[in-house]
Amino acid sequence: MDDQLLPEETRDNDRIIPVNIEEQMKSSYIDYSMSVIVGRALPDVRDGLKPVHRRILHAMNELGIDYNKAFKKCARIVGEVLGKYHPHGDGSVYDALVRLAQEWNMRYPLVDSQGNFGSADGDGPAAMRYTEARMERMAAFLLQDIEKETVDFQLNFDDSLQEPTVLPTRVPQLLVNGSSGIAVGMATNMMPHNLSEAIDGCIAYIDNRDITIDELMNYVKAPDFPGGGIIYGMEGVKAAMHTGRGRVVLRGKINVETKASGRETIIITEVPYQVSRDVLTARIGQLVNDKIIEGIVHVNNESTEKEGTRIVVDLKRDAVSAVIINQLYKYTDLQTSYGINNVALVKGRPRTLNLKNLISEFVDFRHEVVVRRTRFELSEAEKKAHILEGYIIALDHLDEVIALIRNSTNPESAKQGLMTSFGMSEIQAKAVLELRLQRLTGMERDKIKEEYDQIMKLIAHLKELLANEAMRFDVIKTELREVKEKFGDTRRSEITYLDDEVSLIDLIKEEDVVITVSHLGYIKRTPADEYRAQKRGGRGSIGGRTREEDWIEHLFVASTHHTLLFFTEKGRCFWLKVYQIPDGDKQSKGRAIQNLIQLPSDDKIRAILDVKKLEDEAFVNSHYIVLCTKKGIIKKTDLEDFSRPRANGINAITILDGDQLLEARLTDGNSEIMLAVKSGRAIRFPEEKVRSTGRGAIGVAGIEVDNADDEVVGLICVNKEDKSRTILVVSEKGFGKRTAIEEYRITNRGGKGVKTISVTSKTGNLVGILDVTEKEDLMITCMSGVTIRMSVGSISEQGRATQGVKLIRLDETDQIAAITQLDEEQIVNPTDESVVDGSVKLSDASAVNGSVEPTDQSAGEGSVEPSGDTEPTVQ
């Protein structure tokens, strides 16, 4: 603004300075922002404290409220902090003081409380005039050596006092207790960690400055929360360790108890960090009322301060606890995620820090503290030695010194005389004049000389320490180990890795198990050695307790390290690791398969494929999956198309109306395929007759199905070079036999095939076909749940057109539901003495159907029944 435009009186009396309002607002806001960032919201990377926490601890230290001293009123502490260091309101100071004492918020509390300091359920503390506090023992290690000029001091808000800019902590406070705050344009949210792990990480860094973050994570594994819980997945944690930004998912800890009535109860014993148990309980009740979660009868918070967390969720009789637990994780704070944002002040500037940065900044600060402490101690020791040297001079010339002092007119002349006559410094002369007469005795003279010698040794040590960096870091490690010994503890938060983060295979014992899947979709795994071998014609034993309308439909043996591919009748494919299948004994029902895979309610498992090396790229690229349907359609697809598991499954084959997927087989491209139909026919053709197609293809004709009542019952793929295998067929009424594969001539796919068993009313229709060797065992499962295991070698080899021998005795209403073979490595020698000559003793018979059946040795079981004639080949 031009002065000539102003009124004359304004130009004479005032001076107006033009200011750009935009620049003024920008400058003022930046100043305010930096004040909030540096002075309130962000912690210092060195001691891990915000200014308010640092001032509280410093004020308590000045007041002498140590861990072994009496408590003082919180109002007294707050007043001290407000009046001297932190003029931002008593509420902010008291809230910060309270949080330092809350063990559910601080992994390692720094304030010892007395009175009502709130609760983990969100209850607030009592007024500061009622509560009392003192420092915890660990807080002393944050303030230790502060009087030795280890840190810089600055003027307080009114320049009347000095306050520390940082505390000389021996504890990696920022790492172990974390911090959170919202500044202007930035925020910090740092998780707490275990003290023992943090110190081990610091020592590892000192020993190897080039240590990687992954190597540091062998020591500092993950956050460790005050209330425990389960860290679910490490991907976000690992990202935070590497970049300073990430996410940690925390779940509450749950136990499932079964009451005498058979009902299950979910007990929540730990909740996630900063989650209110009352709020969680109310949320569960609301979800039940809104029918979002069904199956819960009652929920109650039974937590107490003495017993800890206990939230009881009572379930209905038919509720599945695993399903309810997953719903609780999904809809409530029982599973909570925390964003990690490691922002702290480094040399007064905000910076995002990874794990190595946090440790290195703390170690560098500790090194600076040790250096400054050593220099201070050296300076004090040299001052003390200088005075002791004056004492020694005076003692060596005691008579002269006494005479000089007696003859002096005043202390100043005596001091000058000592300095002139004996070469003392002013400090030494003054100290000699203040020396007590009792120290002139002979004993005291010896003590002074001994003290001088000790001081000189200390000076030599301190100088060596200042000159030797390795010695200084050894001191740091010793002090860190002392902190760990005093305050270190075990982890409270468990770590659970997701399947794609760690190879659980290494943690699972590899063993062969029998997988059974019932008609109604219940699955379980049982150790293979629980199924004892019996002689042919035996009665069998219970292989699974099922409902009357249910029976065992799939039974096979797999290793716990394998992957199962489930194929449904509608042509979908799902994945499941064998070790993920619930374990159960022979008589247990198992778990509904819908709880393990996302199987639609209108679909059903028809085929299960056991794949050993789904992660092996070379194996996957050299193998194929062959599928067939009940109407005789066959299809081949590369295994690579099935090597990327998806939770909701994939389409494996397009199924036409009126057809269903029946079977799946794994091949190496060098096999011969055989299909069998229940009317007793089978066809054999080379695998190359079926070209590989994509997952969505329909397939081609494999065998002709004559009428609507007939259907394919089995598919096998036999390696062309394997001449040791024979073809085993079993009928629904328990008859079976083995036939040489050469008796089945090779034809083109799509034909009718040849007879494989003579189907009569006595044998029933064909139910299964397998390729076996004499060293294998055969396992037969009936619709009643009875299972028998026998040696394949005990089954005689016969021609294609015979009806075979009786393999298992069946009730009139029972039928065979499934057959499978055990490899020779999986065979367990029979040790059950209750099996004698193919019959069952009383103890076994009662376990089958509650009644005792006599051993029948006159019925001819175990002998070959003549077929009468041989039927010609079906063209």
Coordinates of N, CA and C in Angstrom, one line a residue, residues 123-275:
D123 N -13.9 -48.8 31.5 CA -14.2 -47.9 32.7 C -13.1 -46.9 32.9
G124 N -13.5 -45.6 33.2 CA -12.5 -44.6 33.4 C -11.9 -44.6 34.8
P125 N -10.8 -43.9 35.0 CA -10.1 -43.9 36.3 C -10.9 -42.9 37.3
A126 N -10.6 -43.1 38.5 CA -11.1 -42.1 39.5 C -10.4 -40.8 39.3
A127 N -10.9 -39.8 40.0 CA -10.3 -38.4 39.9 C -8.9 -38.5 40.5
M128 N -8.1 -37.6 40.0 CA -6.7 -37.6 40.4 C -6.5 -37.3 41.9
R129 N -7.5 -36.7 42.6 CA -7.4 -36.4 44.0 C -7.5 -37.7 44.8
Y130 N -8.0 -38.8 44.2 CA -8.3 -40.0 44.9 C -7.1 -41.0 44.7
T131 N -6.5 -41.0 43.5 CA -5.5 -42.0 43.1 C -4.1 -41.6 43.5
E132 N -3.3 -42.6 43.6 CA -1.9 -42.4 44.0 C -1.0 -43.2 43.0
A133 N 0.3 -42.8 42.9 CA 1.2 -43.4 42.0 C 2.6 -43.3 42.4
R134 N 3.4 -44.1 41.8 CA 4.9 -44.0 42.0 C 5.5 -44.7 40.7
M135 N 6.8 -44.5 40.5 CA 7.4 -45.1 39.4 C 7.5 -46.6 39.5
E136 N 7.4 -47.3 38.4 CA 7.7 -48.8 38.4 C 9.2 -48.9 38.4
R137 N 9.7 -50.1 38.7 CA 11.1 -50.4 38.8 C 11.8 -50.1 37.4
M138 N 11.0 -50.5 36.3 CA 11.6 -50.3 35.0 C 11.9 -48.9 34.7
A139 N 11.0 -48.0 35.2 CA 11.1 -46.6 34.9 C 12.5 -46.0 35.4
A140 N 13.0 -46.6 36.4 CA 14.3 -46.2 36.9 C 15.4 -46.4 35.9
F141 N 15.2 -47.4 35.0 CA 16.2 -47.7 34.0 C 16.1 -46.8 32.8
L142 N 15.0 -46.1 32.7 CA 14.8 -45.0 31.7 C 15.5 -43.7 32.1
L143 N 15.6 -43.5 33.5 CA 16.2 -42.3 34.0 C 17.6 -42.4 34.5
Q144 N 18.1 -43.7 34.5 CA 19.4 -43.9 35.1 C 20.5 -43.1 34.4
D145 N 21.4 -42.5 35.2 CA 22.5 -41.7 34.7 C 22.1 -40.4 34.2
I146 N 20.9 -39.9 34.4 CA 20.5 -38.6 33.9 C 21.3 -37.5 34.5
E147 N 21.8 -37.7 35.7 CA 22.5 -36.7 36.4 C 24.0 -36.6 35.9
K148 N 24.4 -37.5 35.0 CA 25.8 -37.5 34.6 C 26.0 -36.9 33.2
E149 N 25.1 -35.9 32.9 CA 25.3 -35.2 31.6 C 25.2 -36.1 30.4
T150 N 24.4 -37.1 30.5 CA 24.2 -38.1 29.4 C 23.3 -37.5 28.3
V151 N 22.4 -36.6 28.7 CA 21.5 -36.0 27.7 C 21.5 -34.5 27.8
D152 N 21.0 -33.9 26.7 CA 20.9 -32.4 26.7 C 19.7 -32.0 27.5
F153 N 19.8 -30.8 28.1 CA 18.6 -30.2 28.8 C 18.3 -28.9 28.0
Q154 N 17.0 -28.5 28.2 CA 16.6 -27.3 27.6 C 15.7 -26.5 28.6
L155 N 15.5 -25.3 28.3 CA 14.6 -24.4 29.1 C 13.2 -24.8 29.0
N156 N 12.5 -24.8 30.1 CA 11.0 -25.1 30.1 C 10.3 -23.9 29.5
F157 N 8.9 -24.0 29.5 CA 8.1 -23.1 28.8 C 8.3 -21.6 29.2
D158 N 8.7 -21.4 30.5 CA 8.8 -20.0 31.0 C 10.3 -19.7 31.3
D159 N 11.2 -20.5 30.8 CA 12.7 -20.3 30.9 C 13.1 -20.2 32.4
S160 N 12.3 -20.8 33.3 CA 12.7 -20.8 34.7 C 13.4 -22.0 35.2
L161 N 13.2 -23.1 34.4 CA 13.8 -24.4 34.8 C 14.4 -25.1 33.6
Q162 N 15.2 -26.1 33.9 CA 15.8 -27.0 32.8 C 15.0 -28.3 32.8
E163 N 14.7 -28.8 31.6 CA 14.1 -30.2 31.5 C 14.9 -31.0 30.4
P164 N 14.9 -32.3 30.5 CA 15.7 -33.1 29.6 C 15.0 -33.2 28.2
T165 N 15.7 -33.1 27.1 CA 15.2 -33.3 25.8 C 14.9 -34.7 25.5
V166 N 15.5 -35.7 26.2 CA 15.4 -37.1 26.0 C 15.9 -37.8 27.3
L167 N 15.3 -39.0 27.6 CA 15.8 -39.7 28.7 C 16.9 -40.7 28.3
P168 N 17.9 -40.9 29.2 CA 19.0 -41.8 28.8 C 18.6 -43.3 29.0
T169 N 17.6 -43.7 28.4 CA 17.0 -45.1 28.7 C 18.0 -46.2 28.4
R170 N 18.0 -47.2 29.2 CA 18.6 -48.5 28.9 C 17.7 -49.5 28.2
V171 N 16.4 -49.1 28.2 CA 15.3 -50.0 27.7 C 15.0 -49.5 26.3
P172 N 14.9 -50.4 25.3 CA 14.4 -50.0 24.0 C 12.9 -49.8 24.0
Q173 N 12.5 -48.7 24.7 CA 11.2 -48.3 25.1 C 10.2 -48.3 23.9
L174 N 10.6 -47.6 22.8 CA 9.7 -47.5 21.7 C 9.3 -48.8 21.1
L175 N 10.3 -49.8 21.1 CA 10.0 -51.1 20.5 C 9.1 -51.9 21.4
V176 N 9.4 -51.8 22.7 CA 8.7 -52.8 23.6 C 7.3 -52.3 24.0
N177 N 7.1 -50.9 24.1 CA 5.8 -50.4 24.5 C 5.0 -49.8 23.4
G178 N 5.7 -49.5 22.3 CA 5.0 -48.9 21.1 C 4.5 -47.5 21.4
S179 N 3.7 -47.0 20.5 CA 3.2 -45.6 20.7 C 2.1 -45.4 19.6
S180 N 1.2 -44.5 19.9 CA 0.2 -44.1 18.9 C -0.1 -42.6 19.1
G181 N -0.3 -41.9 18.0 CA -0.7 -40.5 18.1 C -1.0 -39.9 16.7
I182 N -1.8 -38.9 16.8 CA -2.2 -38.2 15.5 C -1.7 -36.8 15.5
A183 N -0.9 -36.5 14.6 CA -0.3 -35.2 14.4 C -1.1 -34.4 13.3
V184 N -0.4 -33.5 12.7 CA -1.0 -32.7 11.6 C -0.4 -33.2 10.3
G185 N -1.2 -33.9 9.5 CA -0.7 -34.5 8.3 C 0.0 -35.8 8.4
M186 N 0.1 -36.3 9.6 CA 0.8 -37.6 9.8 C 0.3 -38.2 11.1
A187 N 0.6 -39.5 11.2 CA 0.2 -40.2 12.5 C 1.2 -41.3 12.7
T188 N 1.2 -41.8 13.9 CA 2.0 -43.0 14.3 C 1.2 -44.0 15.0
N189 N 1.5 -45.3 14.7 CA 0.8 -46.4 15.4 C 1.8 -47.5 15.5
M190 N 2.5 -47.6 16.6 CA 3.6 -48.6 16.7 C 3.1 -49.6 17.7
M191 N 3.3 -50.9 17.4 CA 2.9 -52.0 18.2 C 3.9 -52.3 19.3
P192 N 3.4 -52.8 20.5 CA 4.3 -53.3 21.5 C 5.0 -54.6 21.1
H193 N 6.2 -54.9 21.7 CA 6.9 -56.1 21.4 C 7.4 -56.7 22.7
N194 N 7.9 -57.9 22.6 CA 8.5 -58.5 23.8 C 9.9 -58.0 24.2
L195 N 10.1 -57.7 25.4 CA 11.4 -57.1 25.8 C 12.5 -58.0 25.6
S196 N 12.4 -59.3 25.9 CA 13.5 -60.2 25.7 C 13.9 -60.3 24.3
E197 N 12.8 -60.4 23.4 CA 13.1 -60.5 22.0 C 13.8 -59.2 21.5
A198 N 13.3 -58.0 21.9 CA 13.9 -56.7 21.5 C 15.3 -56.6 21.9
I199 N 15.6 -57.0 23.1 CA 17.0 -56.9 23.6 C 17.9 -57.9 22.8
D200 N 17.4 -59.1 22.6 CA 18.2 -60.1 21.7 C 18.4 -59.5 20.4
G201 N 17.4 -58.8 19.8 CA 17.6 -58.2 18.5 C 18.7 -57.1 18.5
C202 N 18.7 -56.3 19.6 CA 19.7 -55.2 19.7 C 21.1 -55.8 19.9
I203 N 21.2 -56.9 20.6 CA 22.6 -57.5 20.8 C 23.0 -58.1 19.5
A204 N 22.1 -58.8 18.7 CA 22.4 -59.3 17.4 C 22.9 -58.2 16.5
Y205 N 22.3 -57.1 16.5 CA 22.7 -56.0 15.7 C 24.1 -55.5 16.1
I206 N 24.3 -55.4 17.4 CA 25.7 -54.9 17.8 C 26.7 -55.9 17.3
D207 N 26.4 -57.2 17.4 CA 27.4 -58.2 16.9 C 27.6 -58.2 15.4
N208 N 26.6 -57.8 14.7 CA 26.7 -57.8 13.2 C 25.9 -56.6 12.7
R209 N 26.6 -55.6 12.3 CA 25.9 -54.4 11.8 C 25.3 -54.6 10.5
D210 N 25.7 -55.6 9.7 CA 25.2 -55.9 8.4 C 24.0 -56.9 8.4
I211 N 23.5 -57.2 9.6 CA 22.4 -58.1 9.8 C 21.2 -57.7 9.0
T212 N 20.5 -58.6 8.3 CA 19.3 -58.2 7.5 C 18.1 -58.2 8.4
I213 N 17.1 -57.6 7.9 CA 15.8 -57.5 8.6 C 15.2 -58.9 8.9
D214 N 15.3 -59.8 7.8 CA 14.8 -61.2 8.0 C 15.6 -61.9 9.1
E215 N 16.9 -61.6 9.2 CA 17.7 -62.2 10.3 C 17.3 -61.7 11.6
L216 N 17.0 -60.3 11.7 CA 16.6 -59.7 12.9 C 15.2 -60.3 13.4
M217 N 14.4 -60.7 12.4 CA 13.1 -61.3 12.8 C 13.2 -62.7 13.4
N218 N 14.4 -63.2 13.3 CA 14.6 -64.5 14.1 C 14.6 -64.2 15.6
Y219 N 14.9 -62.9 15.9 CA 14.9 -62.5 17.3 C 13.6 -61.7 17.7
V220 N 13.3 -60.7 17.0 CA 12.1 -59.9 17.2 C 11.0 -60.5 16.2
K221 N 10.3 -61.4 16.6 CA 9.4 -62.2 15.7 C 8.2 -61.5 15.3
A222 N 7.5 -60.8 16.2 CA 6.3 -60.1 15.9 C 5.9 -59.3 17.1
P223 N 4.8 -58.4 16.9 CA 4.3 -57.7 18.1 C 3.9 -58.7 19.2
D224 N 3.9 -58.2 20.4 CA 3.5 -59.0 21.6 C 2.6 -58.1 22.4
F225 N 1.3 -58.4 22.4 CA 0.3 -57.5 23.0 C 0.1 -57.8 24.5
P226 N -0.2 -56.8 25.3 CA -0.4 -57.0 26.8 C -1.4 -58.1 27.1
G227 N -2.5 -58.2 26.3 CA -3.6 -59.1 26.6 C -3.4 -60.4 25.9
G228 N -2.3 -60.7 25.3 CA -2.1 -62.0 24.6 C -2.8 -62.0 23.2
G229 N -3.6 -63.0 23.0 CA -4.2 -63.2 21.7 C -3.4 -64.0 20.7
I230 N -3.9 -64.2 19.5 CA -3.2 -64.9 18.5 C -3.0 -64.1 17.3
I231 N -1.8 -63.9 16.9 CA -1.5 -63.1 15.6 C -1.8 -64.0 14.5
Y232 N -2.7 -63.6 13.6 CA -3.2 -64.5 12.5 C -2.6 -64.1 11.2
G233 N -1.5 -64.7 10.8 CA -0.8 -64.4 9.6 C 0.3 -63.4 9.8
M234 N 1.4 -63.6 9.1 CA 2.6 -62.8 9.3 C 2.9 -61.9 8.1
E235 N 2.1 -61.9 7.1 CA 2.5 -61.1 5.9 C 2.5 -59.6 6.2
G236 N 1.5 -59.1 6.8 CA 1.4 -57.7 7.2 C 2.5 -57.3 8.2
V237 N 2.8 -58.2 9.1 CA 3.8 -58.0 10.1 C 5.2 -57.9 9.4
K238 N 5.4 -58.8 8.5 CA 6.7 -58.8 7.8 C 6.9 -57.5 7.0
A239 N 5.8 -57.1 6.4 CA 5.8 -55.8 5.6 C 6.2 -54.7 6.5
A240 N 5.6 -54.6 7.7 CA 5.9 -53.6 8.7 C 7.4 -53.6 9.1
M241 N 7.9 -54.8 9.4 CA 9.3 -55.0 9.8 C 10.2 -54.5 8.7
H242 N 9.8 -54.6 7.4 CA 10.7 -54.3 6.3 C 10.5 -52.8 5.9
T243 N 9.3 -52.3 6.0 CA 9.1 -50.9 5.4 C 8.6 -49.9 6.5
G244 N 8.2 -50.4 7.6 CA 7.6 -49.5 8.6 C 6.1 -49.3 8.5
R245 N 5.5 -49.9 7.5 CA 4.1 -49.8 7.3 C 3.6 -51.3 7.1
G246 N 2.5 -51.6 7.7 CA 1.9 -52.9 7.5 C 0.6 -53.1 8.3
R247 N 0.3 -54.3 8.6 CA -1.0 -54.6 9.3 C -0.8 -55.9 10.1
V248 N -1.3 -55.9 11.3 CA -1.3 -57.2 12.1 C -2.7 -57.5 12.4
V249 N -3.1 -58.8 12.2 CA -4.4 -59.3 12.5 C -4.3 -60.1 13.8
L250 N -5.1 -59.7 14.8 CA -5.1 -60.3 16.1 C -6.4 -61.0 16.4
R251 N -6.4 -62.2 16.8 CA -7.6 -62.9 17.2 C -7.6 -63.2 18.7
G252 N -8.8 -63.3 19.3 CA -8.9 -63.7 20.6 C -8.6 -65.2 20.8
K253 N -8.3 -65.6 22.0 CA -8.0 -67.1 22.2 C -9.2 -67.8 22.7
I254 N -9.5 -68.9 22.1 CA -10.8 -69.6 22.3 C -10.5 -71.1 22.7
N255 N -11.3 -71.6 23.6 CA -11.3 -73.0 23.9 C -12.7 -73.5 23.8
V256 N -12.8 -74.8 23.3 CA -14.2 -75.4 23.2 C -14.3 -76.5 24.2
E257 N -15.3 -76.4 25.0 CA -15.5 -77.4 26.1 C -16.8 -78.1 25.8
T258 N -16.9 -79.4 26.1 CA -18.1 -80.2 25.8 C -18.7 -80.6 27.2
K259 N -19.9 -80.2 27.4 CA -20.6 -80.5 28.6 C -21.0 -82.0 28.7
A260 N -21.5 -82.4 29.8 CA -21.9 -83.8 30.0 C -23.1 -84.1 29.1
S261 N -23.9 -83.1 28.8 CA -25.1 -83.3 28.0 C -24.7 -83.5 26.5
G262 N -23.5 -83.2 26.2 CA -23.0 -83.3 24.8 C -23.0 -82.0 24.1
R263 N -23.5 -80.9 24.7 CA -23.5 -79.6 24.1 C -22.1 -79.0 24.2
E264 N -21.7 -78.2 23.2 CA -20.4 -77.6 23.2 C -20.5 -76.1 23.7
T265 N -19.5 -75.7 24.4 CA -19.4 -74.3 24.9 C -18.1 -73.7 24.4
I266 N -18.2 -72.5 23.9 CA -17.0 -71.7 23.5 C -16.6 -70.8 24.6
I267 N -15.4 -70.9 25.1 CA -14.8 -70.1 26.1 C -13.8 -69.2 25.5
I268 N -14.0 -67.9 25.6 CA -13.1 -66.9 25.1 C -12.2 -66.5 26.3
T269 N -10.9 -66.8 26.3 CA -10.0 -66.6 27.4 C -9.1 -65.4 27.2
E270 N -9.0 -64.9 26.0 CA -8.2 -63.7 25.7 C -8.9 -62.9 24.5
V271 N -8.9 -61.6 24.6 CA -9.5 -60.8 23.6 C -8.4 -59.9 23.0
P272 N -8.6 -59.4 21.7 CA -7.6 -58.6 21.1 C -7.3 -57.3 21.9
Y273 N -6.2 -56.8 21.5 CA -5.6 -55.5 22.1 C -6.7 -54.4 22.1
Q274 N -7.0 -53.8 23.3 CA -7.8 -52.7 23.4 C -9.3 -52.9 23.0
V275 N -9.7 -54.2 23.1 CA -11.1 -54.6 22.8 C -11.8 -54.8 24.1

